[in-house]
XYZ file of C-alpha atoms in Angstrom:
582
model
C 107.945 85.416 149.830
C 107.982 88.505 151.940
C 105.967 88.166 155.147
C 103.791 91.417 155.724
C 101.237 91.426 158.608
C 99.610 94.875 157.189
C 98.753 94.494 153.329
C 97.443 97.752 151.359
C 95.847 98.689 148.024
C 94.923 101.972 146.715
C 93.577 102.989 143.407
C 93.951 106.455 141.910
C 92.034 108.173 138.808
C 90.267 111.172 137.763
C 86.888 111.712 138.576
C 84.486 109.533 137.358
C 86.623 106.444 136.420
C 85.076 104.407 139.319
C 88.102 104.162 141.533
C 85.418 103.823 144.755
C 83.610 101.466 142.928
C 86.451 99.157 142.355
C 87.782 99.743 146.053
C 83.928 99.233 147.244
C 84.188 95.641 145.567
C 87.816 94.670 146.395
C 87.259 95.472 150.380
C 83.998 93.763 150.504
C 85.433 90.672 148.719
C 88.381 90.826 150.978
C 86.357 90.529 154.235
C 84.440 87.785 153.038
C 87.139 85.798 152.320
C 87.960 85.894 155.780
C 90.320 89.003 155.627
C 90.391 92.004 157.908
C 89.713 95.363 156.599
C 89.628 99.384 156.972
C 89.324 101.664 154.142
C 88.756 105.323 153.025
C 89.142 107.572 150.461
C 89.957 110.460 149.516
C 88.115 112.788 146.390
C 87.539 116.558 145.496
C 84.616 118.665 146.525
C 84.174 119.352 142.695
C 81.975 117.321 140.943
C 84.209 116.523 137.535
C 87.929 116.616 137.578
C 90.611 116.287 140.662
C 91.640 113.105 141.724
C 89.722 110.529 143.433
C 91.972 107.977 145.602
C 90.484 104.865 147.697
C 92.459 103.082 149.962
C 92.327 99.307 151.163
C 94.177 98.579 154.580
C 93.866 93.795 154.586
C 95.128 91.572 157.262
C 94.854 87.651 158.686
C 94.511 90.055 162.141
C 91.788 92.741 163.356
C 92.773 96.205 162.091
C 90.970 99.592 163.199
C 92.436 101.528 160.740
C 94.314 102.432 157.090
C 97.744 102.502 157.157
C 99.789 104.849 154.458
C 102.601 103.008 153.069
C 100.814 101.192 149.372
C 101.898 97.841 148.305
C 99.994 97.681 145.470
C 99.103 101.128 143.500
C 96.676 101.543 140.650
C 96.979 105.059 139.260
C 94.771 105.684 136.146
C 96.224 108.829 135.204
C 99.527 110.808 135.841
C 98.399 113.337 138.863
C 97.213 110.183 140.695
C 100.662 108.394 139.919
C 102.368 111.875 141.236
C 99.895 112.178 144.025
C 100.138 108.365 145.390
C 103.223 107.156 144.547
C 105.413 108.696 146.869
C 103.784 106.182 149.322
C 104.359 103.187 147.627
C 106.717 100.257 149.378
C 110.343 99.830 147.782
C 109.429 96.353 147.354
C 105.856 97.574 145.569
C 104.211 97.398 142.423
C 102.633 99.530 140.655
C 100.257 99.543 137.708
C 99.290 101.937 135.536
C 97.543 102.943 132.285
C 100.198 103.392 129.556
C 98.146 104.972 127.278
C 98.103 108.459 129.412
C 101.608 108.445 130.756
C 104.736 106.292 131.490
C 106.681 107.077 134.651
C 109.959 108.365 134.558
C 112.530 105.734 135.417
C 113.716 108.061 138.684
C 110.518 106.610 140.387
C 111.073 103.280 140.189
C 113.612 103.181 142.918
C 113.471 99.355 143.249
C 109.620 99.414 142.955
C 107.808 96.851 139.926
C 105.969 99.271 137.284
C 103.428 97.662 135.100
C 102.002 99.678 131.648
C 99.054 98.224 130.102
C 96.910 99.939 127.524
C 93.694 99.763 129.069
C 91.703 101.270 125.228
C 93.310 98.080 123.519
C 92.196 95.809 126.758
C 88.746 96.952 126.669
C 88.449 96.603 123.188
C 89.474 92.943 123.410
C 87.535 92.183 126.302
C 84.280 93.286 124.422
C 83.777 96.208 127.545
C 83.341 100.285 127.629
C 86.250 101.621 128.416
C 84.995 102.865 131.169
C 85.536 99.340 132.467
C 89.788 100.050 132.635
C 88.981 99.970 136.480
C 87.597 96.614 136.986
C 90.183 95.114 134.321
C 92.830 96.622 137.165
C 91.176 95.466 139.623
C 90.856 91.842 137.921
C 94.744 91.683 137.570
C 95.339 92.785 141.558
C 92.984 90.129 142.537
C 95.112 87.356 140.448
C 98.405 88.769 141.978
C 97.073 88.250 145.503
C 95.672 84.738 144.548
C 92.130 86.079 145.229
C 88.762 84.189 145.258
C 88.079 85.327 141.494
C 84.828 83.859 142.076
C 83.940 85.626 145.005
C 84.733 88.880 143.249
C 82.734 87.679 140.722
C 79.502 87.107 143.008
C 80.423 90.916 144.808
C 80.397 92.700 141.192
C 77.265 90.842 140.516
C 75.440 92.428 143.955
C 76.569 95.662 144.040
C 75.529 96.260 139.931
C 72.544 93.891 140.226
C 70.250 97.347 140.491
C 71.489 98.394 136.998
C 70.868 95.141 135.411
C 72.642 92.063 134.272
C 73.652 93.343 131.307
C 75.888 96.177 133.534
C 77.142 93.471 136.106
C 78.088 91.181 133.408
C 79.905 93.685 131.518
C 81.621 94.247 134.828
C 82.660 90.681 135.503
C 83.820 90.256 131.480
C 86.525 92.748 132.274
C 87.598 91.510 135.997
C 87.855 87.994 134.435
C 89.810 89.960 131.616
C 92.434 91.714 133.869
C 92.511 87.939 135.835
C 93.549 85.670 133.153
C 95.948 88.538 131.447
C 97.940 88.644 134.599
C 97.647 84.527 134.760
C 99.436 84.961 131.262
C 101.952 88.002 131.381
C 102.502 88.797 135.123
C 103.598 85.536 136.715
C 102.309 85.680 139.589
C 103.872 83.470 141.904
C 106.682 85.955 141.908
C 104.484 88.800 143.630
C 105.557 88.969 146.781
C 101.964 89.742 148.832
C 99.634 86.754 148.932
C 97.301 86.395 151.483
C 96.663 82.817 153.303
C 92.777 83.886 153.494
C 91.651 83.023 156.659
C 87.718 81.386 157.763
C 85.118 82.927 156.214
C 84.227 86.453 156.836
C 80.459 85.855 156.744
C 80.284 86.260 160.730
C 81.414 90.206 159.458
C 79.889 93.506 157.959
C 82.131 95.617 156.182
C 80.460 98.918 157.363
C 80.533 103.055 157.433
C 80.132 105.109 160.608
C 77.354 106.932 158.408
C 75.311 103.137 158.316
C 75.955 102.496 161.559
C 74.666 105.370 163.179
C 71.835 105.383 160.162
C 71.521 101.730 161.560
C 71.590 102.801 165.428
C 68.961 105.699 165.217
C 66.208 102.784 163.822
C 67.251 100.022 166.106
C 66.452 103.063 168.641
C 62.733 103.441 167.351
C 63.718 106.591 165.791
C 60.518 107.439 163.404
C 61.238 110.828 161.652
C 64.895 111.239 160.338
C 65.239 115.154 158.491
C 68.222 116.594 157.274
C 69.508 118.963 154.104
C 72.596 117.420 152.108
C 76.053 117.835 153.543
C 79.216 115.853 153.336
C 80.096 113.762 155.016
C 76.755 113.196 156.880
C 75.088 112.888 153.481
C 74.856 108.954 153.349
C 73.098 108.978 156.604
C 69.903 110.811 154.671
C 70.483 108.466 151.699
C 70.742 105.171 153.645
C 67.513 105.913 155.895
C 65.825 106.858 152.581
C 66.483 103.359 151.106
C 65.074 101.552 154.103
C 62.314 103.722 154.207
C 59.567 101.068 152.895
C 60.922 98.506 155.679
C 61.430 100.330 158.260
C 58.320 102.976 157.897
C 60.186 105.948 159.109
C 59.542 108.724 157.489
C 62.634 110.720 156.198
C 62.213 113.937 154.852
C 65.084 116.920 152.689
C 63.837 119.805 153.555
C 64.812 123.560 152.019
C 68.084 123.951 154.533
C 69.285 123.649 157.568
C 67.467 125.861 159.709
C 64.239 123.855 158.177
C 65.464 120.624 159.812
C 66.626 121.610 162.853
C 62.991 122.725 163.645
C 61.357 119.529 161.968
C 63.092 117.478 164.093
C 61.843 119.780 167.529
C 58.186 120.230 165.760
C 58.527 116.535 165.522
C 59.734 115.226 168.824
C 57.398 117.928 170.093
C 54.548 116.095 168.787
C 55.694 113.004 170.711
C 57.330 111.108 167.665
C 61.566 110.208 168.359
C 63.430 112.610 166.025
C 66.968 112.738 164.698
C 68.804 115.031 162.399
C 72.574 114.996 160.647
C 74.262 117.514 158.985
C 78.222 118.952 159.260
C 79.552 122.043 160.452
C 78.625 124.785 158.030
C 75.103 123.058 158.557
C 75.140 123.070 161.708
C 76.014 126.751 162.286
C 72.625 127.128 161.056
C 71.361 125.378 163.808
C 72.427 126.852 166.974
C 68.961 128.529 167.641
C 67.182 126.043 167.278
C 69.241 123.837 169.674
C 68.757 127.148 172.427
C 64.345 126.641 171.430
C 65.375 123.092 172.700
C 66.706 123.238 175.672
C 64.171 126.729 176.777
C 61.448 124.386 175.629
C 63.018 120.834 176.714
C 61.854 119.429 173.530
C 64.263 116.304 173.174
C 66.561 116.985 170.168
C 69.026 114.648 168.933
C 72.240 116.175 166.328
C 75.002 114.187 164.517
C 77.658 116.181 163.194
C 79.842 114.661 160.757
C 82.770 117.063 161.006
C 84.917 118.453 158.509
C 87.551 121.157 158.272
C 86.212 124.555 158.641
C 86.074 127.355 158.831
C 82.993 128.291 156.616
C 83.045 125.262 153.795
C 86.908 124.947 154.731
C 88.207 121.138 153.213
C 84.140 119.871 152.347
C 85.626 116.109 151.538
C 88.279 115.756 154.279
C 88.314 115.162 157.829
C 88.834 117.011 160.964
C 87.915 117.196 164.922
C 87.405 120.969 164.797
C 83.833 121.282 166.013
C 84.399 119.536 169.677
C 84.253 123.103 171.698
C 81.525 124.358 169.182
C 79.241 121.555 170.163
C 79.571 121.753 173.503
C 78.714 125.499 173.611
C 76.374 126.005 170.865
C 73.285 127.668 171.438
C 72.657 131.095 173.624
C 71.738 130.494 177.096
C 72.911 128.075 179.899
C 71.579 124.153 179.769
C 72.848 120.464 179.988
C 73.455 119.027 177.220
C 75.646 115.493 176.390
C 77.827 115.213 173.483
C 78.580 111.320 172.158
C 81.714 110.741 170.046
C 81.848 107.020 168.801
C 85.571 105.753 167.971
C 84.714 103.260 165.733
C 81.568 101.404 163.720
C 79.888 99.800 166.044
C 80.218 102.936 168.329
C 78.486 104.531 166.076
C 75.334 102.119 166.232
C 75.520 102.317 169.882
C 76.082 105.972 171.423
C 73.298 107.233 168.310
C 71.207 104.591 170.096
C 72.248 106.362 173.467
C 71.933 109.777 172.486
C 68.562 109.204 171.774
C 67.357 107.732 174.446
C 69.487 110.126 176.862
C 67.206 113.223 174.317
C 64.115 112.330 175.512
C 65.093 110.965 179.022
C 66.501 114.219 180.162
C 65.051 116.339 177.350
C 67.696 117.730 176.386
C 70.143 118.633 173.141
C 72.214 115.412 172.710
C 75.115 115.387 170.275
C 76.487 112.694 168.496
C 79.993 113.975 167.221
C 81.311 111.924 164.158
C 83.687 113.168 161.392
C 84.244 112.197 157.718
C 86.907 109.571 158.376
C 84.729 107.145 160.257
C 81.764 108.370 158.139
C 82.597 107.822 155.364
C 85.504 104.850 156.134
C 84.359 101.181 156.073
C 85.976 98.658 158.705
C 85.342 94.543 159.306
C 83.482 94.305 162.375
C 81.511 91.153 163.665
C 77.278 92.163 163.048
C 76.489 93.824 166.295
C 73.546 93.215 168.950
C 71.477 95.215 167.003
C 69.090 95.086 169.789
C 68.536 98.432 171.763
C 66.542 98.948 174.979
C 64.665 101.927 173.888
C 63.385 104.683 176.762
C 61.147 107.588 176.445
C 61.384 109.418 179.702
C 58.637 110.414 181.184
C 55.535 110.950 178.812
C 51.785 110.434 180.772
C 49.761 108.185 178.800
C 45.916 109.393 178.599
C 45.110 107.362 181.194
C 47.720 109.351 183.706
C 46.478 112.647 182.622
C 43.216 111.705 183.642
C 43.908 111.808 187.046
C 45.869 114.949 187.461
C 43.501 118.295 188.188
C 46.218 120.478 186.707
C 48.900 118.920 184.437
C 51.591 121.524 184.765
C 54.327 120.561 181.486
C 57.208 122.237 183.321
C 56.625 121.171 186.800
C 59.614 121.757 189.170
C 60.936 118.232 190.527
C 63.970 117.499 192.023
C 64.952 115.697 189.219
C 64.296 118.504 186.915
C 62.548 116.728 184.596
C 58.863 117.133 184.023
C 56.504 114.505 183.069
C 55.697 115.155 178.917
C 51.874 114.996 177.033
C 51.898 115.972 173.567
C 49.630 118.058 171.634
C 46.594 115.905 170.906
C 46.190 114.221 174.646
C 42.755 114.863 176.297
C 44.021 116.677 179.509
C 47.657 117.460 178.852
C 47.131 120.942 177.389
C 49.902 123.263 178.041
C 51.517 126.107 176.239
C 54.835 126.248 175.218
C 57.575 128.977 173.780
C 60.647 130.200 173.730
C 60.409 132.507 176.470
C 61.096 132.141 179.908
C 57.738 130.370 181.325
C 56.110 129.086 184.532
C 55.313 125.212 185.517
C 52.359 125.617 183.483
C 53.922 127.469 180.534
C 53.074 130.506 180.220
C 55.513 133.153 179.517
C 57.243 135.090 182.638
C 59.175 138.056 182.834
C 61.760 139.479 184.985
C 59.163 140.302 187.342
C 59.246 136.984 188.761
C 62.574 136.104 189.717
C 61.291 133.340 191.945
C 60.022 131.427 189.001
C 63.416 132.475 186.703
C 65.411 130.930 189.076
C 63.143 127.916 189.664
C 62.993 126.751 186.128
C 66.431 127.818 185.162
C 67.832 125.577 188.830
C 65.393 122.591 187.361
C 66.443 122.707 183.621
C 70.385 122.402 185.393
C 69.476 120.336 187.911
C 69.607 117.185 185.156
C 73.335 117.316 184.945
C 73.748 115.187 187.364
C 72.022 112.216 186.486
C 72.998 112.511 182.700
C 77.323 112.503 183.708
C 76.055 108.797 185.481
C 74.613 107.428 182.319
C 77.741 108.771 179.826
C 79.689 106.171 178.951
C 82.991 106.321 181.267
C 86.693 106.937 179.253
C 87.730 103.513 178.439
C 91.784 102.373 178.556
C 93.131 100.077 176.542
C 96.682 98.860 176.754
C 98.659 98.084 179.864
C 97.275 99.364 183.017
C 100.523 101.131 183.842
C 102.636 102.937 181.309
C 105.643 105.098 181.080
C 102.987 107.437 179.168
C 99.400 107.583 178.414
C 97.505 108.899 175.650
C 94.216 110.527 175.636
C 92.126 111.036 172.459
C 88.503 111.141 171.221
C 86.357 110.113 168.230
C 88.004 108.444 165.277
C 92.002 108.624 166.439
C 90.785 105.467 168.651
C 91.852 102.745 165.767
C 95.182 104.632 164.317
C 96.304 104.504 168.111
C 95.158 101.055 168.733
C 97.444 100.204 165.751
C 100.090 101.992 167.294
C 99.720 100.507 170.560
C 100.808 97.843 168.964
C 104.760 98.718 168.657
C 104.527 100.785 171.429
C 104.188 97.969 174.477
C 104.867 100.810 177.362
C 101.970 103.345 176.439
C 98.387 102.920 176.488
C 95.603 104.707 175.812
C 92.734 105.900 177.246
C 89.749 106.756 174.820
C 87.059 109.479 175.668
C 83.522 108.550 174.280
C 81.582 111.305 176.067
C 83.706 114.458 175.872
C 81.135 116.720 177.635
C 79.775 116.813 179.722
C 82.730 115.415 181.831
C 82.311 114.097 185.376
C 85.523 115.438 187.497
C 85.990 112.769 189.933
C 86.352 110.597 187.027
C 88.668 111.561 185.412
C 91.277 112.973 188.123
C 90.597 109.266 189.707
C 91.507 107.669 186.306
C 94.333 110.403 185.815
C 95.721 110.180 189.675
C 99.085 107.516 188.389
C 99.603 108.797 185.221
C 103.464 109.539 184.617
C 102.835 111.505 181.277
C 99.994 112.490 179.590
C 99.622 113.474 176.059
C 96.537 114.538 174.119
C 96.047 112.976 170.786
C 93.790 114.481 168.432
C 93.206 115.630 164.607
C 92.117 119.356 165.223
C 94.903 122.458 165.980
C 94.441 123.401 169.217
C 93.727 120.731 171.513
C 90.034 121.423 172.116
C 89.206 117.977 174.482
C 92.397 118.934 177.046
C 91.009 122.719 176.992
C 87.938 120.610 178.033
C 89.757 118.542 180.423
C 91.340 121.478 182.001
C 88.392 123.738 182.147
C 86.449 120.872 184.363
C 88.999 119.207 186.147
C 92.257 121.617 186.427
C 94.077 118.985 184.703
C 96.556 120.363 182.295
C 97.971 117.946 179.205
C 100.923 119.834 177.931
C 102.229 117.474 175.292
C 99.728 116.939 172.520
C 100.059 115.151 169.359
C 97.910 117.243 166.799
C 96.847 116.438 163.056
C 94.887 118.705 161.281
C 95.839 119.006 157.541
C 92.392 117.589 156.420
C 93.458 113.640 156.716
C 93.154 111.097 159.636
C 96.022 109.989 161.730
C 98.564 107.067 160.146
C 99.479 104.479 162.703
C 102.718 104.730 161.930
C 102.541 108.722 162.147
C 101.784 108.200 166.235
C 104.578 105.905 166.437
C 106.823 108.590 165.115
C 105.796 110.883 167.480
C 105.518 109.082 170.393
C 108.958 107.874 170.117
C 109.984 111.439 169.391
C 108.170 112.438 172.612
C 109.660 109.765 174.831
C 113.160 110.190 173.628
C 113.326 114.327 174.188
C 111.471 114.378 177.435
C 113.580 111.165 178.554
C 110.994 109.241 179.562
């Protein structure tokens, strides 16, 4: 038996033949059986046609991320066979359905290749044909000694909503595919089975997009709005379905520049507001973001980026938006941008970034992108328990006793205690222009009060760079070189980290605003520095140098519309070491 530490699956089809279904099930059986898991895939903006692929990264050992080379492919029609195959192990099998192509024999290349006819296996089963996916799937699970009956009990939950009748169709052909590679595959021979480790029930196999969906109502969030957009879209969907239990109210508005301003009328109005959307969508946003911070309504963004410009790669990933983000909007004001690494990141800085919104009241960002949107990993069920704080809002009570409430009182702290519209006593006006401590608009007439409010608006920085969360390091505390990333390259280079024992990492989770001490403290022993991410110009170092005067000159970048491979940063961190000598 070959020993593998890193087992992975993919699945390949056109459009439509339920390749993320069957990967959906597969991973989520996997985990409970006590497995580790990461997954993604990958599919065409289009909505028929192109190839859909969905990738399954297993192990007895935590993972944070899909790795590229396939041990067991699935393609369901030739371009997925031409598309995935080149990835595929020597020692590899592959599986695929006869009656639309056979491979040519220069492919094999000492990898196993399976036909089967899935119209004559559907027929016998008694199943659509449309069921040729989960009759696959049914003869990978056998191969890999799988729990049939915990695949069994997964189908059954994720098509209970469409009936028995569906999710017993469903399991007919899984059990199919099972016993027909019990008969004709023999496998005991397959090389890749799994001793499945303790239960995975102490586990959730979960998205970025449900845990930040998941982070923004542990926070008391109350009005989610946002227009459809990959890769953010599942955000809008999963709030809608927990709608009834959690009584938020979620609304789809006409576009873009509609929910932006929701979510300020909203938080305006005193009620905790969020609202997702990508880059295109968020282009539409930027003056709303500048009403915002002139107004210091507390507004709270998640951008799910993808690569632009204009619709650019709508179903891939990217970190192109970083520098947008961080100076969006006309005007100068603070505002802190949040970029979880992983799943349970992305429950946690949502959770932050509202609470630092209406703390501060202030734009907050949360930066995610479509790989850890969209990508499920096996993480144990987080403290779903958030300490939620408003800031400063005067209860009727408080307004009682102040003569004259002034909304944009200058304090040292620069914020100003908030009423809302409604509250006997806390009437104020409030626009877009330039205003006084009471609100009313100013002009240029009165520097005095220009520089007053514009000094107090600024004047928050310094308290919001103490409650960012600081860069975090992982690996050995000293190395012969560091890395320095944001976002989602956090689990490809923890992966890597792990056959590269003299480099470490360090992993940015606030990339603006950033604190300078901090970093050239952190930075002070570093032999060499390289910046890791997946955009093409190194937009955190330009960061990094523009506040601290730090400048990274080696950078690994990625940014051809897919994530970083672990193996990928191995490559080119050994490539790195070996020409600069290090």
């Amino acid at each position: 038996m070959v020993q593998t530490k890193i087992f992975n699956w993919e699945i390949g089809g056109p459009a439509g033949a339920g390749q993320q279904i069957a990967g959906n099930i597969f991973a989520k059986a996997c985990m409970r059986s006590g497995l580790y898991v990461c997954d993604m895939s990958e599919y065409p903006s289009r909505i028929r046609g192109g190839i859909v692929t969905f990738q399954v990264s297993l192990s007895n050992k935590p993972i944070y991320a899909v790795y590229e080379p396939t041990h067991l492919l699935i393609a369901l029609s030739p371009e997925a066979f031409a598309y995935c195959q080149k990835d595929v192990v020597r020692e590899g099998l592959i599986l695929f359905d006869k009656d639309k192509f056979t491979p040519e024999a220069k492919y094999t290349r000492g990898r196993k290749m399976h036909g089967v006819s899935l119209k004559a296996m559907t027929e016998q089963a008694g199943v659509p044909i449309i069921a040729g996916n989960m009759i696959m799937l049914g003869i990978a699970v056998r191969l890999m000694s799988h729990n049939l009956a915990m695949i069994e009990q997964v189908v059954r939950e994720m098509f209970g909503g469409k009936g028995s009748e569906v999710a017993e169709s469903n399991v007919k052909a899984i059990t199919f595919g099972y016993q027909y590679a019990q008969r004709e595959l023999h496998p005991k021979q397959y090389p890749y089975q799994f001793d499945h480790g303790k239960s995975g029930h102490n586990r959730v196999l979960v998205t970025g997009n449900e845990m930040a969906a998941l982070g923004a109502v542990a926070a008391g969030c109350q009005y989610y709005v946002a227009y459809p957009m990959t890769p953010a879209t599942s955000i809008l969907h999963n709030l809608t379905n927990w709608a009834d239990k959690t009584g938020m109210l979620v609304v789809q508005p006409e576009d873009e520049i509609a929910a932006v301003h929701h979510a300020i009328g909203a938080s305006y109005a005193g009620v905790r507001s969020l609202v997702a959307t990508s880059g295109g969508g968020f282009a539409l946003m930027n003056e709303g973001v500048s009403l915002a911070a002139m107004t210091e309504t507390p507004l709270t963004v998640i951008d799910s980026q993808r690569p632009g410009p204009a619709t650019g790669l709508p179903t891939w990933t990217e970190q192109g938006d970083l520098q947008y983000i961080c100076h969006a909007g006309h005007g100068e004001f603070v505002r802190a941008v949040l970029a979880p690494g992983d799943q349970a990141e992305a429950f946690t800085h949502t959770a932050l970034a509202l609470n630092l919104a209406e703390k501060y009241q202030i734009p907050t960002f949360v930066l995610l992108d479509k790989y850890l949107s969209e990508g499920h990993q096996a993480i144990k069920l987080p403290n779903t328990t958030v300490a939620v704080d408003r800031g400063v809002m005067l209860t009727t009570a408080q307004l009682a006793k102040i003569k004259n409430y002034q909304r944009y009182q200058i304090t040292a702290s620069g914020i100003s205690a908030r009423a809302v519209p409604g509250q006997p006593g806390g009437v104020h006006l409030t626009n877009s222009d330039e205003h006084d401590e009471a609100g009313f608009t100013i002009e240029g007439f009165t520097p005095a009060m220009r520089l007053a409010q514009t000094n107090k608006r600024l004047a928050k920085l310094k308290r919001v760079l103490k409650e960012l969360p600081k860069p975090k390091r992982y690996g050995p505390a000293k190395a012969r070189l560091t890395l320095i990333g944001w976002g989602s390259v956090k689990g490809p280079v923890l992966e890597a980290l792990k056959s590269l024992p003299n480099v470490n990492y360090i992993h940015v989770q606030s990339p603006w605003p950033l604190d300078e001490k901090t970093y050239v403290q952190l930075l002070k022993n570093t032999k060499h520095l390289v910046a890791i991410e997946n955009n093409a110009t190194g937009q955190f170092a330009q960061l990094l140098r523009q506040a601290t005067g730090i400048t990274i000159t080696a950078k690994i970048l990625k940014y051809n519309g897919s994530q970083f491979y672990p193996q990928e940063i191995v490559e080119r961190v050994t490539k790195i070491t070996c020409t600069q000598r290090i």
